[in-house]
PDB file of C-alpha atoms in Angstrom:
ATOM      1  CA  MET A   1     -29.911   0.051   1.196  1.00 66.00           C
ATOM      2  CA  GLN A   2     -31.443   3.354  -0.003  1.00 77.00           C
ATOM      3  CA  HIS A   3     -34.150   3.563   3.031  1.00 84.00           C
ATOM      4  CA  ARG A   4     -31.416   2.680   5.735  1.00 87.00           C
ATOM      5  CA  LYS A   5     -29.541   5.056   8.027  1.00 90.00           C
ATOM      6  CA  PRO A   6     -25.624   5.367   6.994  1.00 89.00           C
ATOM      7  CA  PHE A   7     -23.329   3.240   9.459  1.00 89.00           C
ATOM      8  CA  ASP A   8     -21.521   5.037  12.075  1.00 91.00           C
ATOM      9  CA  LEU A   9     -17.993   3.883  11.632  1.00 92.00           C
ATOM     10  CA  GLN A  10     -16.341   6.605  13.319  1.00 94.00           C
ATOM     11  CA  TRP A  11     -13.861   4.619  16.022  1.00 96.00           C
ATOM     12  CA  LEU A  12     -13.414   1.709  13.033  1.00 95.00           C
ATOM     13  CA  LEU A  13     -12.398   4.398  11.168  1.00 94.00           C
ATOM     14  CA  ILE A  14      -9.712   6.004  13.201  1.00 96.00           C
ATOM     15  CA  ALA A  15      -8.416   2.321  14.078  1.00 97.00           C
ATOM     16  CA  TYR A  16      -8.272   1.440  10.343  1.00 96.00           C
ATOM     17  CA  ASN A  17      -6.498   5.103   9.433  1.00 96.00           C
ATOM     18  CA  ALA A  18      -4.146   4.772  12.513  1.00 97.00           C
ATOM     19  CA  ALA A  19      -3.034   1.014  11.648  1.00 96.00           C
ATOM     20  CA  GLN A  20      -2.771   2.230   7.904  1.00 96.00           C
ATOM     21  CA  VAL A  21      -0.486   5.135   8.947  1.00 96.00           C
ATOM     22  CA  LEU A  22       1.784   3.096  11.103  1.00 97.00           C
ATOM     23  CA  SER A  23       1.918   0.383   8.568  1.00 95.00           C
ATOM     24  CA  SER A  24       2.979   2.710   5.931  1.00 94.00           C
ATOM     25  CA  LEU A  25       5.399   4.772   8.037  1.00 94.00           C
ATOM     26  CA  ALA A  26       7.259   1.123   8.944  1.00 92.00           C
ATOM     27  CA  LEU A  27       7.325   0.171   5.413  1.00 90.00           C
ATOM     28  CA  CYS A  28       9.052   3.810   4.747  1.00 88.00           C
ATOM     29  CA  ILE A  29      11.551   3.543   7.320  1.00 86.00           C
ATOM     30  CA  GLN A  30      12.418  -0.242   7.237  1.00 82.00           C
ATOM     31  CA  PRO A  31      14.845   0.451   4.327  1.00 75.00           C
ATOM     32  CA  LEU A  32      16.620   2.849   6.252  1.00 76.00           C
ATOM     33  CA  PHE A  33      17.283   0.500   9.191  1.00 74.00           C
ATOM     34  CA  LEU A  34      18.631  -2.285   6.568  1.00 71.00           C
ATOM     35  CA  GLY A  35      21.022   0.205   4.747  1.00 64.00           C
ATOM     36  CA  GLY A  36      19.982  -0.995   1.339  1.00 57.00           C
ATOM     37  CA  VAL A  37      19.051   2.250  -0.543  1.00 57.00           C
ATOM     38  CA  GLY A  38      22.296   2.805  -1.146  1.00 56.00           C
ATOM     39  CA  LEU A  39      23.191  -0.865  -1.979  1.00 55.00           C
ATOM     40  CA  LEU A  40      20.177  -1.273  -4.531  1.00 57.00           C
ATOM     41  CA  PHE A  41      20.458   2.280  -6.469  1.00 57.00           C
ATOM     42  CA  SER A  42      23.283   4.088  -7.901  1.00 55.00           C
ATOM     43  CA  ILE A  43      22.902   7.609  -9.298  1.00 56.00           C
ATOM     44  CA  SER A  44      25.203   7.173 -12.332  1.00 59.00           C
ATOM     45  CA  CYS A  45      24.400   4.512 -15.069  1.00 61.00           C
ATOM     46  CA  ASN A  46      26.542   1.956 -13.633  1.00 57.00           C
ATOM     47  CA  ASP A  47      25.127  -1.578 -13.391  1.00 60.00           C
ATOM     48  CA  ALA A  48      23.626  -1.913  -9.991  1.00 57.00           C
ATOM     49  CA  PRO A  49      25.939  -3.555  -7.455  1.00 57.00           C
ATOM     50  CA  VAL A  50      25.668  -6.964  -6.166  1.00 60.00           C
ATOM     51  CA  VAL A  51      23.232  -7.406  -3.323  1.00 60.00           C
ATOM     52  CA  ASP A  52      22.950  -9.535  -0.384  1.00 66.00           C
ATOM     53  CA  THR A  53      20.465 -12.428  -0.591  1.00 74.00           C
ATOM     54  CA  ASP A  54      19.408 -11.705   2.718  1.00 75.00           C
ATOM     55  CA  LEU A  55      18.699  -8.112   2.010  1.00 73.00           C
ATOM     56  CA  GLN A  56      16.555  -9.603  -1.403  1.00 77.00           C
ATOM     57  CA  LEU A  57      14.367 -11.285   0.937  1.00 82.00           C
ATOM     58  CA  THR A  58      13.745  -8.305   2.865  1.00 81.00           C
ATOM     59  CA  ILE A  59      12.821  -6.344  -0.032  1.00 80.00           C
ATOM     60  CA  TRP A  60      10.897  -8.984  -1.457  1.00 84.00           C
ATOM     61  CA  LYS A  61       8.711  -9.472   2.235  1.00 88.00           C
ATOM     62  CA  GLY A  62       8.590  -5.663   2.163  1.00 88.00           C
ATOM     63  CA  THR A  63       7.047  -5.594  -1.278  1.00 89.00           C
ATOM     64  CA  TRP A  64       4.578  -8.384  -0.593  1.00 92.00           C
ATOM     65  CA  TRP A  65       3.303  -5.961   2.777  1.00 93.00           C
ATOM     66  CA  TYR A  66       3.053  -3.189   0.424  1.00 93.00           C
ATOM     67  CA  LEU A  67       0.516  -5.218  -1.701  1.00 94.00           C
ATOM     68  CA  VAL A  68      -1.136  -6.350   1.247  1.00 95.00           C
ATOM     69  CA  LEU A  69      -1.864  -2.619   2.381  1.00 95.00           C
ATOM     70  CA  LYS A  70      -2.739  -1.822  -0.917  1.00 94.00           C
ATOM     71  CA  LEU A  71      -5.548  -4.366  -1.127  1.00 94.00           C
ATOM     72  CA  VAL A  72      -6.566  -3.401   2.245  1.00 94.00           C
ATOM     73  CA  GLU A  73      -6.658   0.065   1.280  1.00 92.00           C
ATOM     74  CA  LEU A  74      -9.688  -1.110  -0.957  1.00 92.00           C
ATOM     75  CA  LEU A  75     -12.025  -0.754   2.140  1.00 93.00           C
ATOM     76  CA  ASP A  76     -11.938   2.973   1.834  1.00 90.00           C
ATOM     77  CA  THR A  77     -14.080   2.278  -0.759  1.00 91.00           C
ATOM     78  CA  VAL A  78     -16.753   0.050   1.302  1.00 92.00           C
ATOM     79  CA  PHE A  79     -16.582   2.508   4.146  1.00 93.00           C
ATOM     80  CA  PHE A  80     -17.953   5.353   1.977  1.00 92.00           C
ATOM     81  CA  VAL A  81     -20.336   3.251   0.860  1.00 90.00           C
ATOM     82  CA  LEU A  82     -21.421   2.087   3.954  1.00 91.00           C
ATOM     83  CA  ARG A  83     -21.384   5.865   5.362  1.00 92.00           C
ATOM     84  CA  LYS A  84     -23.325   6.798   2.289  1.00 91.00           C
ATOM     85  CA  LYS A  85     -20.814   9.484   1.341  1.00 90.00           C
ATOM     86  CA  GLN A  86     -21.206   8.574  -2.209  1.00 87.00           C
ATOM     87  CA  ASN A  87     -19.746  11.810  -3.626  1.00 89.00           C
ATOM     88  CA  GLN A  88     -16.415  10.706  -2.281  1.00 89.00           C
ATOM     89  CA  VAL A  89     -16.464   7.136  -4.427  1.00 91.00           C
ATOM     90  CA  SER A  90     -15.517   9.377  -8.014  1.00 93.00           C
ATOM     91  CA  PHE A  91     -13.555   7.426 -10.754  1.00 94.00           C
ATOM     92  CA  LEU A  92     -10.563   8.724  -9.533  1.00 94.00           C
ATOM     93  CA  HIS A  93     -11.025   7.184  -6.387  1.00 92.00           C
ATOM     94  CA  VAL A  94     -11.806   3.917  -7.688  1.00 92.00           C
ATOM     95  CA  TYR A  95      -9.065   3.886 -10.559  1.00 95.00           C
ATOM     96  CA  HIS A  96      -6.209   4.770  -8.018  1.00 94.00           C
ATOM     97  CA  HIS A  97      -7.081   2.034  -6.001  1.00 92.00           C
ATOM     98  CA  THR A  98      -7.468  -0.432  -8.179  1.00 93.00           C
ATOM     99  CA  ILE A  99      -4.628   0.550 -10.179  1.00 95.00           C
ATOM    100  CA  MET A 100      -2.078   0.559  -7.338  1.00 94.00           C
ATOM    101  CA  ALA A 101      -3.280  -2.920  -6.128  1.00 93.00           C
ATOM    102  CA  VAL A 102      -3.047  -4.214  -9.651  1.00 94.00           C
ATOM    103  CA  PHE A 103       0.524  -2.755 -10.352  1.00 94.00           C
ATOM    104  CA  THR A 104       1.796  -3.823  -7.437  1.00 92.00           C
ATOM    105  CA  TRP A 105       1.048  -7.428  -8.023  1.00 92.00           C
ATOM    106  CA  GLY A 106       2.636  -7.269 -11.640  1.00 93.00           C
ATOM    107  CA  TYR A 107       5.740  -5.900 -10.048  1.00 90.00           C
ATOM    108  CA  LEU A 108       6.077  -8.714  -7.826  1.00 90.00           C
ATOM    109  CA  LYS A 109       4.548 -11.428 -10.301  1.00 90.00           C
ATOM    110  CA  TYR A 110       6.740 -10.521 -13.525  1.00 87.00           C
ATOM    111  CA  LEU A 111       9.726  -8.031 -12.463  1.00 77.00           C
ATOM    112  CA  PRO A 112      11.876  -9.616  -9.697  1.00 62.00           C
TER     113      PRO A 112
END
């Protein structure tokens, strides 16, 4: 790979980034339409209110989609390598993307 030219991924990256932005925006806006933010979280130290099971299922699905997005974001590193942008593949970059995926999986596995 050392003597090969870097891949030209400009259009793939534009499509990838647009899909990531739209997917993340959809995940951020969804709770506003459900009205679930006020039902799930309380400002005071009282117990959390009882939540509708349909709302819980929707939140569960949203969390799974979040995990899928975190796994897809691991492609960032692959794109850097294919474009021979090794200076952008730092320890912090790899650590961040790995930890986000692992912690999201752990949340889905052990917390709810």
